[in-house]
GROMACS .gro file of C-alpha atoms in nm:
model
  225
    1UNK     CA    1  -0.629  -2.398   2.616
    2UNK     CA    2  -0.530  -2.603   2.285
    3UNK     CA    3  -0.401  -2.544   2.023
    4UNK     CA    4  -0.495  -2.619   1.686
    5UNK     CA    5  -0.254  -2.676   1.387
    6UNK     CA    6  -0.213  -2.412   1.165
    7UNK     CA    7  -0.125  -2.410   0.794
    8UNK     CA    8   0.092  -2.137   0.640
    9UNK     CA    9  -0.175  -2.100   0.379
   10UNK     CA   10  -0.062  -1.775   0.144
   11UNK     CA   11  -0.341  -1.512   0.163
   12UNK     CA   12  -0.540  -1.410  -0.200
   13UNK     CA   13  -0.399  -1.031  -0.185
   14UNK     CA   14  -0.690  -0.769  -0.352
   15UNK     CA   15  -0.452  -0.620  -0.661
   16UNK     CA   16  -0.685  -0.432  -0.803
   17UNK     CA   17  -0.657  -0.061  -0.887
   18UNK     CA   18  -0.933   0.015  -0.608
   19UNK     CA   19  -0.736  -0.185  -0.361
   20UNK     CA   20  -0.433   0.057  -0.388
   21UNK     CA   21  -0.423   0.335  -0.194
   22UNK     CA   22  -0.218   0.660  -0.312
   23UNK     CA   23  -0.003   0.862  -0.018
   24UNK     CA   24   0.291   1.046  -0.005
   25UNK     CA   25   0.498   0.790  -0.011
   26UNK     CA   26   0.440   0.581  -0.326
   27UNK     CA   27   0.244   0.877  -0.505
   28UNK     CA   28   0.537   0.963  -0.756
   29UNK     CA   29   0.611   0.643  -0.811
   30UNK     CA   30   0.203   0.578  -0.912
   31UNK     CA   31   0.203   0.861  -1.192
   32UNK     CA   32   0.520   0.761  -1.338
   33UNK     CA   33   0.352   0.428  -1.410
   34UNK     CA   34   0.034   0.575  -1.459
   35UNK     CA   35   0.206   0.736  -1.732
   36UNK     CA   36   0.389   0.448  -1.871
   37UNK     CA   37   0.359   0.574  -2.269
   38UNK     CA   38   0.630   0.823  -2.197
   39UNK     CA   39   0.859   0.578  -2.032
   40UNK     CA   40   1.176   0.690  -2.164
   41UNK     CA   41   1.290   0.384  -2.394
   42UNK     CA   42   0.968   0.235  -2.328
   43UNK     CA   43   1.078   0.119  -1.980
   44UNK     CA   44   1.047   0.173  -1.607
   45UNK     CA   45   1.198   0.018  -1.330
   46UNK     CA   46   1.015   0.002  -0.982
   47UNK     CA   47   1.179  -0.016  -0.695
   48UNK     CA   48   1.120  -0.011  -0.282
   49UNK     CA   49   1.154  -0.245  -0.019
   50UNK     CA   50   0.975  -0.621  -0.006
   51UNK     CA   51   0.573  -0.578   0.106
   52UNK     CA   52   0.591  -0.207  -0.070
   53UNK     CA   53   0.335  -0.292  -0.293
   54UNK     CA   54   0.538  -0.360  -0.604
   55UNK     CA   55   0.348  -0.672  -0.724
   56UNK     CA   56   0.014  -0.470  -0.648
   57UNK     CA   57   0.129  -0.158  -0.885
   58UNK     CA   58   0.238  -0.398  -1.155
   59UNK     CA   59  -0.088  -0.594  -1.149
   60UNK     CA   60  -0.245  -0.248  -1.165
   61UNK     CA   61  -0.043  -0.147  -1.467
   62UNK     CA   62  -0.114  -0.524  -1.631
   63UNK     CA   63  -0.440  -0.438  -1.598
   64UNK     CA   64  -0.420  -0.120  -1.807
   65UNK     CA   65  -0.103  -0.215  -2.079
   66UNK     CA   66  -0.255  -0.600  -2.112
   67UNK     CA   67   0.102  -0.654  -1.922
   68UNK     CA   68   0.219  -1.018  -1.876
   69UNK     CA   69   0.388  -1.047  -1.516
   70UNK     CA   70   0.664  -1.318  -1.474
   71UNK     CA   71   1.002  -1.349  -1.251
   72UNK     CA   72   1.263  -1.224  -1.418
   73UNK     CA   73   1.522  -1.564  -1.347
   74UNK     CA   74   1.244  -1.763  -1.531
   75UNK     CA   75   1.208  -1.498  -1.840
   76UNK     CA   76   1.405  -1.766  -2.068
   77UNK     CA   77   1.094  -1.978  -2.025
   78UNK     CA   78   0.869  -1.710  -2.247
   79UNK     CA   79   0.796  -1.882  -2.556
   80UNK     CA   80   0.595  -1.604  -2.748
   81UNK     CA   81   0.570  -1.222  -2.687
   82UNK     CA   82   0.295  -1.005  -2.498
   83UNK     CA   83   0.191  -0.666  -2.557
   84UNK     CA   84   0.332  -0.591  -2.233
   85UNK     CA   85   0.580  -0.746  -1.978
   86UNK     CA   86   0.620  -0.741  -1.589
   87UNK     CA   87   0.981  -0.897  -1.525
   88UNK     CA   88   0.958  -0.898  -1.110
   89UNK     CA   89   1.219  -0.941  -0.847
   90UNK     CA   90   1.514  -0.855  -1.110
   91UNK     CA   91   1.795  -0.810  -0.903
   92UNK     CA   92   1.744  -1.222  -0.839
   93UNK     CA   93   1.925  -1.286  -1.186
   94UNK     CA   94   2.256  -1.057  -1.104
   95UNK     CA   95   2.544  -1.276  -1.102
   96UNK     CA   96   2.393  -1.592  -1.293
   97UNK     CA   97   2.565  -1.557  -1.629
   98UNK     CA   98   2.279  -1.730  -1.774
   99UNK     CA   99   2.020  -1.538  -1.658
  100UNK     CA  100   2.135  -1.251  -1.730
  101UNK     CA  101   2.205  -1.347  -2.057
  102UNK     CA  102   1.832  -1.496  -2.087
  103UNK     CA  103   1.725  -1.109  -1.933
  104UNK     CA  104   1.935  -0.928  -2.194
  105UNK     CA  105   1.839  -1.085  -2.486
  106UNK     CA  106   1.462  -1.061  -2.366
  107UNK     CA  107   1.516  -0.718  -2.346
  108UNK     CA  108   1.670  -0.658  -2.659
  109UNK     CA  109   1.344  -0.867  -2.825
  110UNK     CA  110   1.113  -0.656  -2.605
  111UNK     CA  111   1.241  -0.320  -2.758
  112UNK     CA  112   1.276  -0.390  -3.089
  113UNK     CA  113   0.916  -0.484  -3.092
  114UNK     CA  114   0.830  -0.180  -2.921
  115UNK     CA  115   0.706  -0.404  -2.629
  116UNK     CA  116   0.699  -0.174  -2.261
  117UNK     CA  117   0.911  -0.311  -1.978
  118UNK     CA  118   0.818  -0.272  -1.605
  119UNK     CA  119   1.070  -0.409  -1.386
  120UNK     CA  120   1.070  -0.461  -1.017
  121UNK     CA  121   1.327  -0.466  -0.786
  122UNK     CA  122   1.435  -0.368  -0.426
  123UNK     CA  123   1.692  -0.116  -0.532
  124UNK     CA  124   1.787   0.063  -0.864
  125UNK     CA  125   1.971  -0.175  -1.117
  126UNK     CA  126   2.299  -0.023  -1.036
  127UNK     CA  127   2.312  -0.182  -0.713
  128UNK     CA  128   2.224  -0.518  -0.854
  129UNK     CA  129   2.533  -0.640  -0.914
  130UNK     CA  130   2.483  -0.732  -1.292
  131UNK     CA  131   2.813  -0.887  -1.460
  132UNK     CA  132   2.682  -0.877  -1.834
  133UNK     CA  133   2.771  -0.517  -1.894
  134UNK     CA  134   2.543  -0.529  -2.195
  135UNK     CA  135   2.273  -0.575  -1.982
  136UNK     CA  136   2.367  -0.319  -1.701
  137UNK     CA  137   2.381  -0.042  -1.956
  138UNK     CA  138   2.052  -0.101  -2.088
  139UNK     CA  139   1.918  -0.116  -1.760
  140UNK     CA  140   2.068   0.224  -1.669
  141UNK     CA  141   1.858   0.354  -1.963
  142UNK     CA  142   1.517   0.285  -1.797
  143UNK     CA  143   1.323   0.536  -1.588
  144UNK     CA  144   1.343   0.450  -1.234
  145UNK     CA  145   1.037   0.480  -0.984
  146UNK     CA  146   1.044   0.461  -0.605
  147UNK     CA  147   0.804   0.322  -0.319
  148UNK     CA  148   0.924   0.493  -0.032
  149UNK     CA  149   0.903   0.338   0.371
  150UNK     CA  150   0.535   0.400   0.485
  151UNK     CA  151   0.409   0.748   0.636
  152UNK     CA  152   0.155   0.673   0.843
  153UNK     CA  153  -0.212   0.694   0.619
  154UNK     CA  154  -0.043   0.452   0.444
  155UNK     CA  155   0.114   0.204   0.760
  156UNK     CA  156  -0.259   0.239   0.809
  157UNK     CA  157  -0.394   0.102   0.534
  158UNK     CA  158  -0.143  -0.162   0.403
  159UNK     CA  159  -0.238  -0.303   0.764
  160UNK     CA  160  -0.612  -0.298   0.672
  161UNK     CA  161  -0.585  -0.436   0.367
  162UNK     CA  162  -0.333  -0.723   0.447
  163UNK     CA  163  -0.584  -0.838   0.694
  164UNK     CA  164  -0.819  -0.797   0.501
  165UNK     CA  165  -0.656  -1.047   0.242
  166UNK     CA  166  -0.660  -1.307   0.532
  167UNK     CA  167  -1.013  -1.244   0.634
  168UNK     CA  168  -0.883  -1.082   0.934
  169UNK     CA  169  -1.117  -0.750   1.069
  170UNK     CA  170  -0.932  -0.493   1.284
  171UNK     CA  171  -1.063  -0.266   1.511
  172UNK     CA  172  -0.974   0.087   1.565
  173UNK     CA  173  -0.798   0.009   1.893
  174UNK     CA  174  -0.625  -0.221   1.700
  175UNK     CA  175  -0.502  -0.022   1.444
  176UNK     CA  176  -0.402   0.243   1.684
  177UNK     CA  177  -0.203   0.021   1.883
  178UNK     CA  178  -0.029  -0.125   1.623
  179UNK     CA  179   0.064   0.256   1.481
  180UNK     CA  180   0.221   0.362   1.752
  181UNK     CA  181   0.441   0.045   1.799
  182UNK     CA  182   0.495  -0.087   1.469
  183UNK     CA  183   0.840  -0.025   1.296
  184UNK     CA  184   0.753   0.201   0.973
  185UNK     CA  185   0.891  -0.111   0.738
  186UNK     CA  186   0.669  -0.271   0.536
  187UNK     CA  187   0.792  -0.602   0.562
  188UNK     CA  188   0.709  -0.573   0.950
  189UNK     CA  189   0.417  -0.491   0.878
  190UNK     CA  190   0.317  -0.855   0.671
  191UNK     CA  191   0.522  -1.043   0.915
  192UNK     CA  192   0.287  -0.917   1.227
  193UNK     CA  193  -0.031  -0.949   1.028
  194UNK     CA  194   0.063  -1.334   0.912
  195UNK     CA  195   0.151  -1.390   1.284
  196UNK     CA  196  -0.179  -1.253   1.455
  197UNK     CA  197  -0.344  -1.464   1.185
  198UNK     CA  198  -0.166  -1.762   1.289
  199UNK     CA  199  -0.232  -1.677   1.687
  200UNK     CA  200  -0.604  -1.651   1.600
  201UNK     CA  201  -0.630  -1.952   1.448
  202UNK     CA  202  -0.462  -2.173   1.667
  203UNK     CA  203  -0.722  -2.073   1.928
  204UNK     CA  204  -1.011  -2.092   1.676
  205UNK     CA  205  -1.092  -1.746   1.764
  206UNK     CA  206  -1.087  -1.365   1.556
  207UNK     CA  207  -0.828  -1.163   1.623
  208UNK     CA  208  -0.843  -1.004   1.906
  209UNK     CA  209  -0.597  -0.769   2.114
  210UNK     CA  210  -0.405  -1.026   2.292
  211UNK     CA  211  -0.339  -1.145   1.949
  212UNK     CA  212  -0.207  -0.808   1.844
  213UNK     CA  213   0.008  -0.733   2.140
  214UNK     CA  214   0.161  -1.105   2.118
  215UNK     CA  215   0.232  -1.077   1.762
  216UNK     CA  216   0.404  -0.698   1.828
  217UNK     CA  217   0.611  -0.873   2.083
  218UNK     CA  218   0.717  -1.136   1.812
  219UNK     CA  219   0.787  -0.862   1.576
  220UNK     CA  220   0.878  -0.564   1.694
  221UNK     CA  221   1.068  -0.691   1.987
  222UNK     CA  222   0.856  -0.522   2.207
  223UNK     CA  223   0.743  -0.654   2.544
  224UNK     CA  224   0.520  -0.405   2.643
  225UNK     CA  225   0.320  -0.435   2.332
   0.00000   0.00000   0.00000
């Protein structure tokens, strides 16, 4: 059968607070922002691995603190002050001496206004690599909440709704399938869903199983998917 072209359109993720779903594994990490007037020094940093749902907490907390959300290498381009700021993917700047230097002094503006700070990250700011050492020992002063890798309620439901952000439905078989194969990593688990998306649409048809077992062969390296 043809195929049609496909475009790597990016999907319109849900990031509202109903769209996140609490488990064991990111529950901790949910109160402590939850909870962000305490933050000790008025700052938290959020950490876990890419597809974790970092961007989706920090949109949740925006939503609540009136946050602004930018990447942290293009914080030198803020021209005026929020209530609230999002810096994301800060680890990116560690090692530009420019950067850094356009984080720290951010920072330093940020507190003295009283301004809260949620950064994200893949690991802890110690393992960044920072060279300012300014910087790295205000960093050390934040709080520090963790996403851990997904149990399986929510492998379950990151799956649904990552389809669901691409229009994609899947059925209970599906799901199942996919459980009991799927590496418990989260960026696995976009990588399969954007490439039974892109199966299905180069046949012009919904996903359907042979989609899903292709895909976990792609993935997870899996020929018996």
């Amino acid at each position: 059968m043809p195929r049609q072209l496909t475009f790597d359109l990016p999907p319109r993720p849900a990031m509202g607070r109903d769209d996140f779903f609490v488990s064991v594994a990111n529950m901790s990490a949910v109160a402590l922002i939850d909870g962000w007037r305490d933050w000790p020094h008025g700052k938290m940093v959020l950490t876990g691995a890419p597809g974790a749902g970092k961007t989706h907490l920090a949109h949740v907390w925006a939503a609540q603190s009136g946050a602004r959300i930018v990447a942290a290498d293009a914080s030198h381009d803020l021209t005026d002050l929020p209530p609230a700021l999002v810096l994301e993917n800060c680890e990116e700047v560690a090692g530009d001496a420019a950067a850094e230097e356009g984080l720290f002094h951010l920072h330093n503006a940020c507190v003295a206004e009283g301004i809260p700070l949620l950064f994200t990250a893949a690991t802890a700011p110690s393992r960044w690599g920072l060279r300012l050492p300014d910087l790295d020992s205000r960093m050390a002063q934040a709080g520090l909440a963790h996403i851990d890798p997904p149990d399986d309620q929510l492998l379950m439901m990151v799956l649904v709704k990552q389809a669901a952000d691409r229009n994609m439905a899947l059925t209970p078989n599906m799901l199942s399938h996919i459980t009991a194969r799927m590496p418990r990593d989260f960026a696995a688990i976009t990588a399969l869903i954007k490439r039974a998306d892109a199966l299905a649409l180069s046949e012009k048809k919904p996903v359907n199983m042979a989609h899903i077992r292709a895909a976990l062969a792609d993935v997870a390296g899996d020929p018996s998917s």
